[in-house]
Coordinates of C-alpha atoms in Angstrom, one line a residue:
Chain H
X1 CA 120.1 157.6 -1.1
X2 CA 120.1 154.4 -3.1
X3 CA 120.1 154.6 -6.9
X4 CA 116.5 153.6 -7.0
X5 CA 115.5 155.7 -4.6
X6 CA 116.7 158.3 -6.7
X7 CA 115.5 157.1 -10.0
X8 CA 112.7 156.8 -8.1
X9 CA 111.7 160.6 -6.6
X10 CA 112.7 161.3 -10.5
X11 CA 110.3 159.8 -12.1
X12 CA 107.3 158.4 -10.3
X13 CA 104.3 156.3 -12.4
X14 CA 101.4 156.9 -11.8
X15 CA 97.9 154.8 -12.9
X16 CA 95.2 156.5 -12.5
X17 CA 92.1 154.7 -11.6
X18 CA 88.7 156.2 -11.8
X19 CA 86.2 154.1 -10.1
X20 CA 82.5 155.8 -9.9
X21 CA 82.0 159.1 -9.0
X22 CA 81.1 161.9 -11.5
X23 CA 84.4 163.6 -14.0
X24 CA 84.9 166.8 -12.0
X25 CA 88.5 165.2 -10.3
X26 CA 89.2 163.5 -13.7
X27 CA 89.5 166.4 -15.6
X28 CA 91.8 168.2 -12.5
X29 CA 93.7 165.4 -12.8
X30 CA 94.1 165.9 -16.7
X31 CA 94.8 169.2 -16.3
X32 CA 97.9 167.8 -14.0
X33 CA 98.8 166.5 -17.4
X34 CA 98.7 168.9 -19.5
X35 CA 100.6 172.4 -20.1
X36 CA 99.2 174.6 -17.8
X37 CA 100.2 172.8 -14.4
X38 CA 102.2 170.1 -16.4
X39 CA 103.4 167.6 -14.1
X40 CA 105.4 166.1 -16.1
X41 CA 108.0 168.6 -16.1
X42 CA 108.8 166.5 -12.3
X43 CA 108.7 163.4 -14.4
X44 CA 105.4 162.3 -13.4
X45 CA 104.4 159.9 -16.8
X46 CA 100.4 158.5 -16.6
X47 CA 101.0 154.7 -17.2
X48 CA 98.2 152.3 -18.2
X49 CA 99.9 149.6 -16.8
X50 CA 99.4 148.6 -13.1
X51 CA 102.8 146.4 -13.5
X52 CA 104.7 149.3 -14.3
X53 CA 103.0 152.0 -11.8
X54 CA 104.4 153.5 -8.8
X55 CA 101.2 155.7 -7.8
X56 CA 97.8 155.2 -7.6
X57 CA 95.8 157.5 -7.5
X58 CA 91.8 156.6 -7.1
X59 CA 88.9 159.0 -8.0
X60 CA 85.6 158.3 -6.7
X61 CA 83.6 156.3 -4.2
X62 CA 84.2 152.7 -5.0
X63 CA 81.2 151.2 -6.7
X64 CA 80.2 147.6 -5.8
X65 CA 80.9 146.4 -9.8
X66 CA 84.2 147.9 -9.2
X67 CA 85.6 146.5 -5.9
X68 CA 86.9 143.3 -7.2
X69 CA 88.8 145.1 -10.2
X70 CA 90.3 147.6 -7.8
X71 CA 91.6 145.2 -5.8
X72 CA 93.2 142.7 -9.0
X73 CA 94.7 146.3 -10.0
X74 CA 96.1 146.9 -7.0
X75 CA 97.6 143.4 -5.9
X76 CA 99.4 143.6 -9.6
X77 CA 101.1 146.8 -8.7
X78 CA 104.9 145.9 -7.5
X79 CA 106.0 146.8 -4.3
X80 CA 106.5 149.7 -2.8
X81 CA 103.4 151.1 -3.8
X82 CA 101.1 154.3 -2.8
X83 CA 97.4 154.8 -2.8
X84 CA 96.1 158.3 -3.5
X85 CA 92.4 158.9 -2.2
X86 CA 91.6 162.3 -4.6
X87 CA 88.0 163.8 -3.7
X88 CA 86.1 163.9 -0.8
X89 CA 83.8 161.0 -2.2
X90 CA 86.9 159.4 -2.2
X91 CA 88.0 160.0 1.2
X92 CA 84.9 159.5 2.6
X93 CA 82.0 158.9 0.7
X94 CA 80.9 163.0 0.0
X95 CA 77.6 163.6 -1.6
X96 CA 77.5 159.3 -2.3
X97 CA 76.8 158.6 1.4
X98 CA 73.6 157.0 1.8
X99 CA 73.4 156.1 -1.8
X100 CA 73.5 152.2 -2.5
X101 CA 75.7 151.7 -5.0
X102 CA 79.0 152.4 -3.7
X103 CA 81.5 150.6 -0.7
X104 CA 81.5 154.5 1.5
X105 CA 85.2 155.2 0.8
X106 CA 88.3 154.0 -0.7
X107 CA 90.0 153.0 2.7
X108 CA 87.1 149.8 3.2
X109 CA 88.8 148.4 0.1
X110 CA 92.7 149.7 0.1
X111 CA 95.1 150.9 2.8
X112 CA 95.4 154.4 1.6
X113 CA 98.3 156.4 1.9
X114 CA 97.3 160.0 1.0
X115 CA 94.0 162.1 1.1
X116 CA 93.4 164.7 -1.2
X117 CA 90.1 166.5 -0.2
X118 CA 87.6 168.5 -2.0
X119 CA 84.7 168.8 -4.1
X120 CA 86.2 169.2 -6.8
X121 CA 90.1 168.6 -5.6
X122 CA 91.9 171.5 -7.6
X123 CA 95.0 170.7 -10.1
X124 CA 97.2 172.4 -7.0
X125 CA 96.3 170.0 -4.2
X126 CA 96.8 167.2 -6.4
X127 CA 100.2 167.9 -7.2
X128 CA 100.8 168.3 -3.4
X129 CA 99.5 165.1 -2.6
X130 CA 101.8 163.4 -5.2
X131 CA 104.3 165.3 -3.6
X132 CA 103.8 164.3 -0.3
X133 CA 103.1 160.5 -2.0
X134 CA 106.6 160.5 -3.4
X135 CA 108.0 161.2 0.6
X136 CA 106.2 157.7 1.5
X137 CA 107.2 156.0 -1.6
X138 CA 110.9 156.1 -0.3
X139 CA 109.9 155.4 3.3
X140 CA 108.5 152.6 2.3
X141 CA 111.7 151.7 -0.2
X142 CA 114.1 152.7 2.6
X143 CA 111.8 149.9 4.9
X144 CA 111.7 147.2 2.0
X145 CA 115.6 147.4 2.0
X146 CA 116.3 147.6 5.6
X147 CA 113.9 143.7 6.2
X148 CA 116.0 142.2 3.2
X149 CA 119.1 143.1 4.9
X150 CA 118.0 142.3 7.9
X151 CA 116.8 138.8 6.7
X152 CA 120.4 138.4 4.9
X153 CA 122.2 138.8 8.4
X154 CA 119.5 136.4 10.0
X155 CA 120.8 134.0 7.2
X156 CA 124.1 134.2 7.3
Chain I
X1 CA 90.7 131.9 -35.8
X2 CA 88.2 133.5 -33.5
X3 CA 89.5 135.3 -30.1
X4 CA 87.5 137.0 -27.7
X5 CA 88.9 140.3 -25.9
X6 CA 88.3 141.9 -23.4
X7 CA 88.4 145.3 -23.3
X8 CA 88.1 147.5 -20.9
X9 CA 87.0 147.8 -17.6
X10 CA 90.3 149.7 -16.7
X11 CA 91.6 150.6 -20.4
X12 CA 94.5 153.3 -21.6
X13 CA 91.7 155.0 -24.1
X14 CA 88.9 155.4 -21.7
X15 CA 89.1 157.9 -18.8
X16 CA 85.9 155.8 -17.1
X17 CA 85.5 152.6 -17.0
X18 CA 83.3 150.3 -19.3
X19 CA 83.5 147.0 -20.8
X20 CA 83.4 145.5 -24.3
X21 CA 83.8 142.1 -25.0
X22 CA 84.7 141.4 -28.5
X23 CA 84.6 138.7 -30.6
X24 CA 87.4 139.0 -32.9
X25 CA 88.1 137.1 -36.0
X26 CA 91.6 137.9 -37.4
X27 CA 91.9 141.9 -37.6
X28 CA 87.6 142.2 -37.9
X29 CA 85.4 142.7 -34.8
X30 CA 82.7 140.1 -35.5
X31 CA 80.5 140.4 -32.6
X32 CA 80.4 142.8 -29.6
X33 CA 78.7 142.5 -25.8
X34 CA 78.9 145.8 -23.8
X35 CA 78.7 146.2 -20.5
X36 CA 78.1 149.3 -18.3
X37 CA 77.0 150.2 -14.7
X38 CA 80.5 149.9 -13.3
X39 CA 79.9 153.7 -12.1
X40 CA 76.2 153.2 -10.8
X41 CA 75.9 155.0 -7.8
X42 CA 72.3 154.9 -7.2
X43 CA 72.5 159.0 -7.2
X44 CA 68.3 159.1 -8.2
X45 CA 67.2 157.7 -4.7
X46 CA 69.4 160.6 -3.2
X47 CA 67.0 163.5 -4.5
X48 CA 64.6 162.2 -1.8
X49 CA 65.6 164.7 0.3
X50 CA 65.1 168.3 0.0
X51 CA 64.4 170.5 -3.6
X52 CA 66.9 173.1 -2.2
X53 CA 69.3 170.7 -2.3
X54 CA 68.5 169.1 -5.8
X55 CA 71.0 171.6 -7.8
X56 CA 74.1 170.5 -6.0
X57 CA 72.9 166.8 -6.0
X58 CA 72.3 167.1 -9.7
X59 CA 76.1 168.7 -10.6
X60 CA 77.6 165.4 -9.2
X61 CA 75.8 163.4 -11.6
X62 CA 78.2 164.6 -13.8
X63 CA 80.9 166.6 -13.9
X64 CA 81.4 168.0 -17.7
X65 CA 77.8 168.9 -18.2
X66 CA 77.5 169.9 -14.5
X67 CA 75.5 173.2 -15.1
X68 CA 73.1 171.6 -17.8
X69 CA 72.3 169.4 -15.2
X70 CA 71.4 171.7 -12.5
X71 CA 69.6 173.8 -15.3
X72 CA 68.0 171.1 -16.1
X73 CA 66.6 170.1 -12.7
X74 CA 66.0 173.9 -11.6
X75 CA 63.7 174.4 -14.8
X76 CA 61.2 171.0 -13.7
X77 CA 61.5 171.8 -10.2
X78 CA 60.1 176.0 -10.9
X79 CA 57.9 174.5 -13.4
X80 CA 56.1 172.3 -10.5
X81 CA 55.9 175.6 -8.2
X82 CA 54.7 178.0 -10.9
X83 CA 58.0 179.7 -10.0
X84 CA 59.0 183.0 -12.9
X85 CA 62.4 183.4 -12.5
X86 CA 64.0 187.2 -13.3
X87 CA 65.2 187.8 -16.8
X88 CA 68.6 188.5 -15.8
X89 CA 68.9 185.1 -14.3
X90 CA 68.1 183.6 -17.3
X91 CA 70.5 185.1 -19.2
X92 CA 73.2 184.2 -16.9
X93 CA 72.3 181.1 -17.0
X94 CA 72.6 181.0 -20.5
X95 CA 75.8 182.4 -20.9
X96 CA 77.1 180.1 -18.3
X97 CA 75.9 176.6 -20.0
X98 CA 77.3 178.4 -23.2
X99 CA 80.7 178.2 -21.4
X100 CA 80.0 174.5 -20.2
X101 CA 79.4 174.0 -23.8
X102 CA 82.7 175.5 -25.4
X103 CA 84.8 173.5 -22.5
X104 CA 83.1 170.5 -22.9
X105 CA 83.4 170.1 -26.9
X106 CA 86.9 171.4 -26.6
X107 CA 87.6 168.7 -24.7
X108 CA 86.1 165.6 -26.6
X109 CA 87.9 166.7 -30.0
X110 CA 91.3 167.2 -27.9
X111 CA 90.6 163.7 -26.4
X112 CA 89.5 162.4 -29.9
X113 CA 93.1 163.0 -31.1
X114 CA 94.6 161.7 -28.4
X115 CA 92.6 158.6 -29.1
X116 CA 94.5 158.5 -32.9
X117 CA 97.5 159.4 -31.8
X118 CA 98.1 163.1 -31.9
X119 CA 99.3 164.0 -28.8
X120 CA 100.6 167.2 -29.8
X121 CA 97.1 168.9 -30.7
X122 CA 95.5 166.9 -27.4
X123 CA 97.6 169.6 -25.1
X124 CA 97.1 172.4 -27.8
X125 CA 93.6 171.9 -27.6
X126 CA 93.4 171.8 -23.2
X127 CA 95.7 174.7 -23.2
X128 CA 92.2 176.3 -24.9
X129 CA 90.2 175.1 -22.5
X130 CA 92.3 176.2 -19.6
X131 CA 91.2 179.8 -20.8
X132 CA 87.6 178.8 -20.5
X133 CA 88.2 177.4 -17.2
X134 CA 89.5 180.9 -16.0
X135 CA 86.6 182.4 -16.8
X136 CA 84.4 179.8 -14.9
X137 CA 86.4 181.0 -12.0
X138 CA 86.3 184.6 -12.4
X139 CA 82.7 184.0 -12.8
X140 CA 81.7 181.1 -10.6
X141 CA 84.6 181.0 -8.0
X142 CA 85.0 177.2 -9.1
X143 CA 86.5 175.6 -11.8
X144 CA 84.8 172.8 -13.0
X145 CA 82.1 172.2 -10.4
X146 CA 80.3 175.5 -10.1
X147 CA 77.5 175.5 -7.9
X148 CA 75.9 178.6 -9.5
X149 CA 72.1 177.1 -9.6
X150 CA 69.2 177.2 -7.1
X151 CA 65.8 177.0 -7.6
X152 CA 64.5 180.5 -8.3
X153 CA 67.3 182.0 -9.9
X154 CA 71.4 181.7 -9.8
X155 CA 74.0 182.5 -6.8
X156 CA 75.9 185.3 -8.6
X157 CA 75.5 187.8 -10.3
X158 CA 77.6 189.2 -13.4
X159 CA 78.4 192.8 -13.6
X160 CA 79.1 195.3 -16.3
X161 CA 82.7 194.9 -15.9
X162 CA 82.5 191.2 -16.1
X163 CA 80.2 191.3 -18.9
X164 CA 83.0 193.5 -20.4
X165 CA 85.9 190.9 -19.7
X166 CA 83.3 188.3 -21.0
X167 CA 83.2 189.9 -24.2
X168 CA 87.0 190.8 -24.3
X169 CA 87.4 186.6 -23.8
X170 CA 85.5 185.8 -26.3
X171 CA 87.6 187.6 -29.0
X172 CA 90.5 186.1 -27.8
X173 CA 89.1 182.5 -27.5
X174 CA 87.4 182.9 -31.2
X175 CA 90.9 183.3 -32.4
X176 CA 92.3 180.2 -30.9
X177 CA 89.7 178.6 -31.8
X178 CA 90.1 179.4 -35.6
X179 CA 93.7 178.3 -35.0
X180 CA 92.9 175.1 -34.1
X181 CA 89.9 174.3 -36.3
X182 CA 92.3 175.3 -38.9
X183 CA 94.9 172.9 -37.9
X184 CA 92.7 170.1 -37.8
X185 CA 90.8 170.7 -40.8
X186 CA 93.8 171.0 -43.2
X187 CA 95.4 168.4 -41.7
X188 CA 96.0 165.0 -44.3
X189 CA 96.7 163.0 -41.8
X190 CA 93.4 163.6 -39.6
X191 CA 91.1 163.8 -42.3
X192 CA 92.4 159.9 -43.6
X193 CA 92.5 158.7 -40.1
X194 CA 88.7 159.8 -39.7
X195 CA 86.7 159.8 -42.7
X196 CA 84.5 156.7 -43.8
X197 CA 85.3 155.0 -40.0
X198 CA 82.3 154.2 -38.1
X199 CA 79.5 155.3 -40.4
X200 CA 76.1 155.8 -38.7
X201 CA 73.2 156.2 -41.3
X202 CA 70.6 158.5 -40.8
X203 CA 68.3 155.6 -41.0
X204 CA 70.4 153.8 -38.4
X205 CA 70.6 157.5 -35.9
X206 CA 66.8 157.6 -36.3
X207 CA 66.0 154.2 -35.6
X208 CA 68.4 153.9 -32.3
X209 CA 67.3 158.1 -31.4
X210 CA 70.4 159.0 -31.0
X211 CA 70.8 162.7 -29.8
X212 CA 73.6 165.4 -29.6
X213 CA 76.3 165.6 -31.9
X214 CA 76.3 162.3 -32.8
X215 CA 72.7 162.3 -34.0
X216 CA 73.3 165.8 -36.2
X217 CA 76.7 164.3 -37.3
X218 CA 74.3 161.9 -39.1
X219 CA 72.1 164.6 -40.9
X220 CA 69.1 164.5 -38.3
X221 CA 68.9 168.2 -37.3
X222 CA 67.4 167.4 -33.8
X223 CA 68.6 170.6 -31.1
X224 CA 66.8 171.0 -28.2
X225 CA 67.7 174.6 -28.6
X226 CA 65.8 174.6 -31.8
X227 CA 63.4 172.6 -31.3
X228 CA 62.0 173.6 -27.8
X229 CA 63.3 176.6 -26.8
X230 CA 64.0 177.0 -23.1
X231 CA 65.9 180.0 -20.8
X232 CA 67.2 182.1 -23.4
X233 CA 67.1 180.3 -26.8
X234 CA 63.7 181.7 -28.2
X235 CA 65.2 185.1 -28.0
X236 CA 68.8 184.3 -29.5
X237 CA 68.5 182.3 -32.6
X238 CA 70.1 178.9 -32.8
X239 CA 70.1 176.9 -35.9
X240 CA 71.5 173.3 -35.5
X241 CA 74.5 172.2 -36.8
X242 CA 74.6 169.0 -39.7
X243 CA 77.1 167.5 -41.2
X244 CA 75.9 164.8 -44.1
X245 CA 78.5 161.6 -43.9
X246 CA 78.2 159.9 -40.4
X247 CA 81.3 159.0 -39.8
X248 CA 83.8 160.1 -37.0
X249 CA 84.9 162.8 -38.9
X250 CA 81.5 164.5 -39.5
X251 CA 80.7 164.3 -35.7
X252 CA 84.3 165.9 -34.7
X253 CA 83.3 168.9 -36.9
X254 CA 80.1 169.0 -35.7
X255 CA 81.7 169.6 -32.5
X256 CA 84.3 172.0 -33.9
X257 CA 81.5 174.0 -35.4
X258 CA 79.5 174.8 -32.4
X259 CA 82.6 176.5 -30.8
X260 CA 81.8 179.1 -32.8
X261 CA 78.1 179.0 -32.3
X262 CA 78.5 179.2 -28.4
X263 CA 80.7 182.1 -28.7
X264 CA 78.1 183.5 -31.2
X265 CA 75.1 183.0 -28.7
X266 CA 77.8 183.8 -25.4
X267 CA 77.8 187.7 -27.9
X268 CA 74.2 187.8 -28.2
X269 CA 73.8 187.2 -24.6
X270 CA 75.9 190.0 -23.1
X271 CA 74.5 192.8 -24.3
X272 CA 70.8 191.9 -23.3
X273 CA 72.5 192.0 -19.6
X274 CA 72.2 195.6 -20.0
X275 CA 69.4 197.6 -18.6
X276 CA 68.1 194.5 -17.1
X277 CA 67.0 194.6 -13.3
X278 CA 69.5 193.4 -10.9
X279 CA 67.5 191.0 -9.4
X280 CA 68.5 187.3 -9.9
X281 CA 66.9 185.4 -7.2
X282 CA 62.9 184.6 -6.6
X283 CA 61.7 182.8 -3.3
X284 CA 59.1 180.2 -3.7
X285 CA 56.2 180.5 -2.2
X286 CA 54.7 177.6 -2.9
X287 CA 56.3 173.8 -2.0
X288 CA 56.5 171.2 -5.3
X289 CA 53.5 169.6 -6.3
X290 CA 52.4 167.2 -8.9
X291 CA 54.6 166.1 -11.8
X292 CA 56.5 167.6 -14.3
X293 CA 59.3 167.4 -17.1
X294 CA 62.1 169.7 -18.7
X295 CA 64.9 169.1 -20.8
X296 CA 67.9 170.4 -21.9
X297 CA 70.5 170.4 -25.1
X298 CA 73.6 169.1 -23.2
X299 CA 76.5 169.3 -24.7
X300 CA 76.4 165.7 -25.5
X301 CA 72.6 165.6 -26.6
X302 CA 68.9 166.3 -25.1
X303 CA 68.7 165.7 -20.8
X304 CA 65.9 164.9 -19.7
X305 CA 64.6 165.4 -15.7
X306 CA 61.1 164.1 -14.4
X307 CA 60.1 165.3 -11.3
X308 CA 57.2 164.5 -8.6
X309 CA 56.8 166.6 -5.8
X310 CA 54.0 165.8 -3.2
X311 CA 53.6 169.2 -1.5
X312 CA 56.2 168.6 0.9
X313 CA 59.7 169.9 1.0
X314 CA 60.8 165.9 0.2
X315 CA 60.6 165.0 -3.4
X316 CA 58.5 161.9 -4.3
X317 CA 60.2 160.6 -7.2
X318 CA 63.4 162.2 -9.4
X319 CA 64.1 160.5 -13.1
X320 CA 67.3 161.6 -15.2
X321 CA 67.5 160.2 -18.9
X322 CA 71.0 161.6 -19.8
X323 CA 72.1 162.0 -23.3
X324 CA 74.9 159.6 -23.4
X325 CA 72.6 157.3 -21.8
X326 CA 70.6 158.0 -25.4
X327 CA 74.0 157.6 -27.3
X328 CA 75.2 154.2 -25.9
X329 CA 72.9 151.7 -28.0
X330 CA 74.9 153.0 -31.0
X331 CA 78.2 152.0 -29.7
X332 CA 77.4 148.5 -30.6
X333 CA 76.3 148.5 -34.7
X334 CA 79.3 151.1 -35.3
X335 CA 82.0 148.5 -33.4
X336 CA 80.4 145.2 -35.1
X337 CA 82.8 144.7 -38.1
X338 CA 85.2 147.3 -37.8
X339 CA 89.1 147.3 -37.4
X340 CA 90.3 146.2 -33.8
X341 CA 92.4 149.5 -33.5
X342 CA 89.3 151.7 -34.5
X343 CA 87.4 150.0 -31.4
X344 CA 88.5 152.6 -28.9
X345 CA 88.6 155.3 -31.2
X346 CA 85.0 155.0 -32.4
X347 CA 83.7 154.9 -28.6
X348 CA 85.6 158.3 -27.5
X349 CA 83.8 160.1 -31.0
X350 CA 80.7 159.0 -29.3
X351 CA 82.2 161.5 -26.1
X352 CA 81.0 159.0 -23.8
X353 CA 80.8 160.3 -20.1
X354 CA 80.3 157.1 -18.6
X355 CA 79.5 158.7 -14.9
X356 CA 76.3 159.9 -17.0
X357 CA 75.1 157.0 -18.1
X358 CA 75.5 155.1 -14.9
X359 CA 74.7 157.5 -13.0

């Protein structure tokens, strides 16, 4: 295990996104926040910075108006990054389907790592996915470092 | 030297997403553009579809008033089907947007501190709603989402040993609650951070119609609940809350105050469930036909739900006017001239739900 990889699974960032949909999986994920399922206590910290972020994690079907800034967030997020899909409208489009405001689901805009269903996602399956985010943050770290060195054997 | 900032979409204060663009002369806002419907869905064309369905559709409008919301639509959906729902399911329902009420307002004063800085009280305060939120799910089965309308009554019933635990809660709730209006009302630092920021007249709230908390925060005594009593409210007596100054202080204790005046009516409620017929669900006989209105005191201000049926199970037509919808003109006069750090704190005394206004 490399020292960021470590650093890392200590203390993910996560930005959290909300982009349409109604509050239901907002406040869950506020609830993640705050004392009674703290997640902080596993060094989870709610950035507002997409430069600094590790996680995101998307709430709601993506709305039209919102594409293009969900896309400028993500591109500014550093690699390796991981895109949570919490709510079924999230996942797939829910209750939104056949409505004609929204893009059907996150994964026509972002690749998306993890899926967090339900209507409305409780504060436990939340902190599961970021659980099982924080596995496939380091896969993708471990992958990032295995093509550099790669490329520096390539070179020399 | 002028600036313009953005602020917002995505923005640190702001759970949802909306957009100001300021015009900013040294520290002073001069001018303000806002710009919403980053959330439209297009949810209204949905209710199309079936009346049974409406309830659950109307819940995911939003998800802090979700109960108001289904209330809401029930109410103009029986009222187009001559439909008398049972007493006892009026009283639940009572009690239960009661609760929506307590959680919601505990939440926008707990995110109002959070917006000055005071982290600290922010988790006190959703440590207090996380009781409320049990309850919900002893009651409901669900915790913020409850699903606990139809049209012709409510799914669930409450029991004497519910109503019991109900009553039991809300002893222990009105003492945190007196906790934590007491640490916010003594506090120095709160009360000089608030008072005489964003001042809305009661010319100004009249003129824009505001509604809610914001409007009686500005001395215009405007409650649905008062004013056009609907389930339960002519029998349990509501008297709306005023505070005089306008300012973001007056509407966080307006806010404050009506904890205690949901617990109040939640006390009234639970002893009228006694004796009552068990009965809490009426089939229609009839299919919705012609047009018809109802509205609501939401926790953030008076919903409104027009409905045209045309005698099929498909709805013809479904209108929601929400009440932050009502609110959101009077961001703009309260931003203009301001501080730039008050900008964000200003909008979140407004409690806007952005997913409501959108829709």
């Amino acid at each position: 295990m490399s020292i960021i990889e470590f650093a890392r699974k200590k203390s993910p960032w996560v930005l959290h996104v909300n982009a349409g949909g109604c509050n239901g999986c907002n406040l869950e994920l506020l609830s993640c926040l705050t004392p009674r399922y703290d997640v902080s206590r596993f060094g989870v910290y709610n950035t507002d910075n997409p430069k600094h972020a590790d996680v995101m994690i998307v709430i709601g079907p993506v709305t039209l108006k919102y594409k293009e800034i969900i896309t400028n967030l993500y591109n500014q997020m550093p690699d390796p990054k991981v895109v949570m899909a919490v709510g079924t409208c999230t996942c797939t489009g829910g209750i939104y389907q056949g409505c004609y405001g929204h893009c059907g689901a996150l994964d026509q805009v972002l690749p998306v790592d993890v899926y967090v269903p339900g209507c409305n996602v409780r504060p436990e399956a939340i902190i599961d996915g970021l659980v099982l985010a924080l596995d496939m943050l380091n896969e993708k770290e471990r992958k990032i470092l295995e093509d550099k060195k790669a490329k520096a054997k390539g070179v020399a | 030297m002028k600036t313009t900032i953005q602020y917002g979409p995505q923005h640190p204060v702001w759970v949802e997403p909306i957009r100001l663009k300021l015009n900013v002369d040294g520290e002073f806002v001069k001018d303000v553009e806002y710009e919403g419907g980053f959330v439209h869905r297009g949810i209204e064309k949905r209710f199309e579809f079936d009346y049974n369905k409406g309830p659950y559709l109307a819940e995911r409008v939003c998800g802090i008033c979700s109960t108001h919301h289904s209330t809401c639509y029930c109410l103009a959906a029986e009222k187009t089907m001559n439909l008398e729902v049972s007493r006892r399911a009026t009283i639940i329902r009572t009690i239960i947007c009661e609760l929506e009420r307590l959680h919601s307002h505990i939440l926008a004063v707990g995110l109002t501190l959070e917006a000055i800085g005071f982290e600290n009280l922010f988790m006190l305060c959703f440590r207090t709603r996380e009781s409320v939120l049990d309850v919900f799910e002893r009651v409901t089965g669900n915790r913020v989402l409850h699903g606990h309308n139809i049209v012709g009554g409510v799914t669930r019933n409450i029991g004497p040993e519910m109503a019991k635990e109900m009553s039991d809660f809300c002893d222990e709730l009105e003492k945190k609650c007196h906790d934590l209006e007491n640490m916010i009302v003594n506090s120095y630092t709160i009360k000089q951070r608030m008072k005489g920021i964003g001042i809305m007249s009661e010319k100004l709230a009249r003129d824009l119609a505001v509604v809610g908390p914001v409007a009686r925060g500005s001395n215009v005594a405007y409650d649905v609940r008062h004013a056009d009593p609907y389930i339960m409210y002519d029998e349990v007596k509501v008297e709306p809350i005023v505070e005089k100054d306008g300012d973001c202080w007056a509407r966080s204790i307006v806010r404050v105050r009506e904890w205690f005046q949901s617990i109040d009516i939640i006390r009234q409620c639970l002893p009228l469930l006694d004796g009552t017929p068990d009965e809490i669900f009426v089939k229609s006989k009839a299919l919705p036909e012609g047009e018809h209105f109802a509205r609501v005191e939401a926790p953030r201000g008076e919903l409104f739900y027009y409905l045209r049926g045309k005698k099929s199970k498909e709805l013809d037509r479904v209108k929601i006017r929400t009440s932050t919808y009502g609110n959101a003109p009077g961001i703009v006069p309260l931003v203009k001239g301001c501080h730039l750090a008050d900008v964000g704190f200003i909008t979140v005394t407004f409690d806007p739900c952005i997913g409501c206004i959108d829709r």
